[in-house]
Coordinates of C-alpha atoms and ligand atoms in Angstrom, one line a residue:
M113 CA 94.6 195.4 114.3
K114 CA 93.6 193.4 117.3
A115 CA 90.2 191.6 117.5
V116 CA 88.4 189.7 120.2
Y117 CA 86.3 186.6 119.3
P118 CA 84.1 185.9 122.4
G119 CA 81.8 183.0 123.1
S120 CA 80.8 180.3 125.5
F121 CA 82.8 177.7 123.7
D122 CA 81.1 174.9 125.7
P123 CA 82.8 173.2 123.9
V124 CA 84.7 174.6 121.0
H125 CA 83.8 172.9 117.7
N126 CA 85.0 173.0 114.1
G127 CA 82.6 175.8 113.2
H128 CA 84.3 178.0 115.8
I129 CA 87.8 177.0 114.6
D130 CA 86.8 177.9 111.0
I131 CA 85.9 181.4 112.2
I132 CA 89.1 181.7 114.3
E133 CA 91.2 180.7 111.3
R134 CA 89.6 183.1 108.9
A135 CA 89.8 185.9 111.5
A136 CA 93.4 185.2 112.1
K137 CA 94.0 185.9 108.4
I138 CA 92.3 189.3 108.6
F139 CA 93.5 190.7 111.9
D140 CA 97.1 191.0 113.2
E141 CA 96.1 189.4 116.5
V142 CA 93.0 187.6 117.6
I143 CA 92.1 187.0 121.2
V144 CA 89.6 184.1 121.6
A145 CA 87.8 185.0 124.9
V146 CA 85.7 182.5 126.9
A147 CA 82.8 184.5 128.3
L148 CA 81.9 183.4 131.8
N149 CA 78.2 183.9 132.3
R150 CA 76.7 183.0 135.7
E151 CA 73.3 182.8 134.0
K152 CA 74.3 180.1 131.6
K153 CA 75.0 176.6 133.1
A154 CA 78.0 175.2 131.3
L155 CA 79.0 171.7 131.0
L156 CA 82.8 172.5 130.9
T157 CA 84.7 174.5 133.4
C158 CA 86.4 177.7 132.3
E159 CA 89.8 175.9 132.5
E160 CA 88.6 173.1 130.3
R161 CA 87.2 175.4 127.7
V162 CA 90.4 177.6 127.7
G163 CA 92.6 174.4 127.5
L164 CA 90.7 172.9 124.6
L165 CA 90.8 176.3 122.7
K166 CA 94.5 176.6 123.3
E167 CA 95.1 173.1 121.9
A168 CA 92.9 173.8 119.0
C169 CA 94.5 177.1 118.1
R170 CA 98.1 175.9 118.6
H171 CA 98.8 176.2 114.8
L172 CA 97.8 179.8 114.8
A173 CA 100.7 182.0 115.8
N174 CA 98.7 185.2 116.1
V175 CA 95.9 183.7 118.2
T176 CA 95.8 183.7 121.9
V177 CA 93.2 182.4 124.3
D178 CA 91.8 184.2 127.4
Y179 CA 88.6 184.4 129.5
F180 CA 86.5 187.2 131.0
E181 CA 83.6 188.1 133.1
G182 CA 81.4 191.1 132.8
L183 CA 80.8 193.4 129.9
L184 CA 82.3 192.4 126.5
V185 CA 83.0 196.0 125.5
D186 CA 84.8 196.7 128.8
Y187 CA 87.0 193.5 128.1
A188 CA 87.7 194.6 124.5
Q189 CA 88.7 198.0 125.6
R190 CA 90.9 196.7 128.4
V191 CA 92.9 194.4 126.0
G192 CA 93.0 197.2 123.3
A193 CA 90.8 195.5 120.7
P194 CA 88.6 197.9 118.7
V195 CA 86.9 195.0 116.9
V196 CA 84.8 192.1 118.2
V197 CA 84.3 189.2 115.8
R198 CA 81.2 187.0 115.9
G199 CA 80.2 184.1 113.6
L200 CA 76.8 184.1 111.9
R201 CA 75.0 180.8 110.9
A202 CA 71.4 181.5 110.1
I203 CA 68.7 184.0 110.4
S204 CA 68.1 182.7 114.0
D205 CA 71.7 184.0 114.9
F206 CA 71.1 187.3 113.3
E207 CA 68.3 188.6 115.5
Y208 CA 70.3 187.9 118.7
E209 CA 73.5 189.3 117.1
L210 CA 71.8 192.4 115.9
Q211 CA 70.4 193.1 119.5
M212 CA 73.8 192.5 121.1
A213 CA 75.6 194.6 118.5
L214 CA 73.3 197.6 119.0
T215 CA 73.5 197.2 122.8
N216 CA 77.3 197.0 122.6
K217 CA 77.4 200.1 120.4
R218 CA 75.3 202.0 123.0
L219 CA 77.6 200.9 125.8
N220 CA 80.8 201.8 123.9
E221 CA 80.7 203.3 120.5
K222 CA 84.3 202.8 119.8
I223 CA 84.1 199.0 119.7
E224 CA 83.0 197.8 116.3
M225 CA 81.3 194.3 115.9
M226 CA 82.2 192.4 112.7
F227 CA 80.5 189.2 111.5
I228 CA 81.9 186.3 109.6
M229 CA 79.4 184.0 107.8
A230 CA 79.7 180.4 108.8
S231 CA 81.0 178.2 106.0
G232 CA 78.4 175.8 104.4
E233 CA 80.3 172.8 105.8
H234 CA 80.0 174.1 109.4
S235 CA 76.8 176.1 109.5
F236 CA 74.8 173.3 111.2
I237 CA 77.2 172.8 114.1
G238 CA 76.6 174.3 117.5
S239 CA 77.7 173.5 121.0
S240 CA 74.3 172.2 122.1
I241 CA 74.0 169.7 119.3
I242 CA 77.6 168.5 120.0
K243 CA 76.7 167.8 123.6
E244 CA 73.5 166.1 122.6
L245 CA 75.4 163.8 120.2
A246 CA 78.0 163.1 122.8
G247 CA 75.4 162.2 125.2
L248 CA 73.9 159.7 122.7
K249 CA 77.5 158.3 122.1
A250 CA 77.4 159.4 118.4
P251 CA 80.8 159.8 116.6
L252 CA 81.9 163.4 116.6
N253 CA 84.8 163.1 114.2
G254 CA 84.8 166.0 111.7
L255 CA 82.7 168.1 114.0
V256 CA 85.1 168.8 116.9
P257 CA 88.8 168.5 117.6
P258 CA 89.8 165.0 118.9
A259 CA 90.6 166.4 122.4
V260 CA 87.1 167.8 122.7
E261 CA 85.5 164.4 121.8
K262 CA 87.7 162.7 124.4
L263 CA 87.0 165.1 127.2
L264 CA 83.2 165.1 126.5
K265 CA 83.2 161.3 126.6
T266 CA 85.0 161.3 130.0
K267 CA 82.7 164.1 131.4
L268 CA 79.5 162.5 130.3
Q269 CA 80.5 159.1 131.5
R270 CA 81.3 160.6 134.9
K271 CA 78.0 162.4 134.9
R272 CA 76.0 159.2 134.1
A273 CA 77.9 157.4 136.9
G274 CA 76.6 160.1 139.3
G275 CA 79.9 161.9 139.7
G276 CA 78.6 165.3 138.5
A277 CA 80.1 167.5 135.7
Ligands
ADP107 P1 77.6 182.4 122.5 O1 77.0 181.7 123.7 O2 78.3 183.6 122.9 O3 76.7 182.4 121.3 P2 79.0 180.2 121.2 O4 80.2 179.4 121.8 O5 77.8 179.5 121.0 O6 78.9 181.4 122.2 O7 79.4 180.9 119.9 C1 80.4 181.9 119.8 C2 80.4 182.5 118.4 O8 80.6 181.6 117.4 C3 79.1 183.2 118.1 O9 79.2 184.4 117.3 C4 78.3 182.1 117.3 O10 77.3 182.7 116.4 C5 79.5 181.6 116.5 N1 79.3 180.3 116.0 C6 78.8 179.2 116.7 N2 78.7 178.1 116.0 C7 79.2 178.4 114.7 C8 79.4 177.8 113.5 N3 79.0 176.5 113.3 N4 79.9 178.4 112.5 C9 80.3 179.7 112.6 N5 80.2 180.5 113.8 C10 79.6 179.8 114.8

């Protein structure tokens, strides 16, 4: 069975990778899909997010990386995935995820949302805290793949120098 794992991935971090690796053991094929949302201002471009995910998932033969705009359920149906995987960290994630799951069910009852609990080791990691740490020049080893740390450094330096994101 095919599953989609959608997210902003701005940037991908080790909490995401843990969910991808675990989903890849359960499903025959996992499509990690960068959701492009005009309402959300991202630090990284779509190409950068897709590129970092591809690099981070290179060791997983049944994982591919893609991006989409618009409704998640439409995308899942288009790629033939009856399941959407999301990661759950804390109660704070739960309320939002429940709302999204119920909304998606109403939009397309054929698509099932499935949740994988964050591992204890990664449950505190989120893309926002990663960007905050990178901005403060804190080491990110163990939290993100090396390529992510490198790109964040370059991007934030350029931003500080006035070159924009
Ligand atoms: P979104 O903006 O769609 O929430 P994110 O990139 O922040 O996108 O997260 C994508 C998915 O990964 C979500 O289901 C989120 O709950 C999950 N996730 C985020 N951080 C972690 C983590 N540290 N461990 C497990 N799952 C996580």
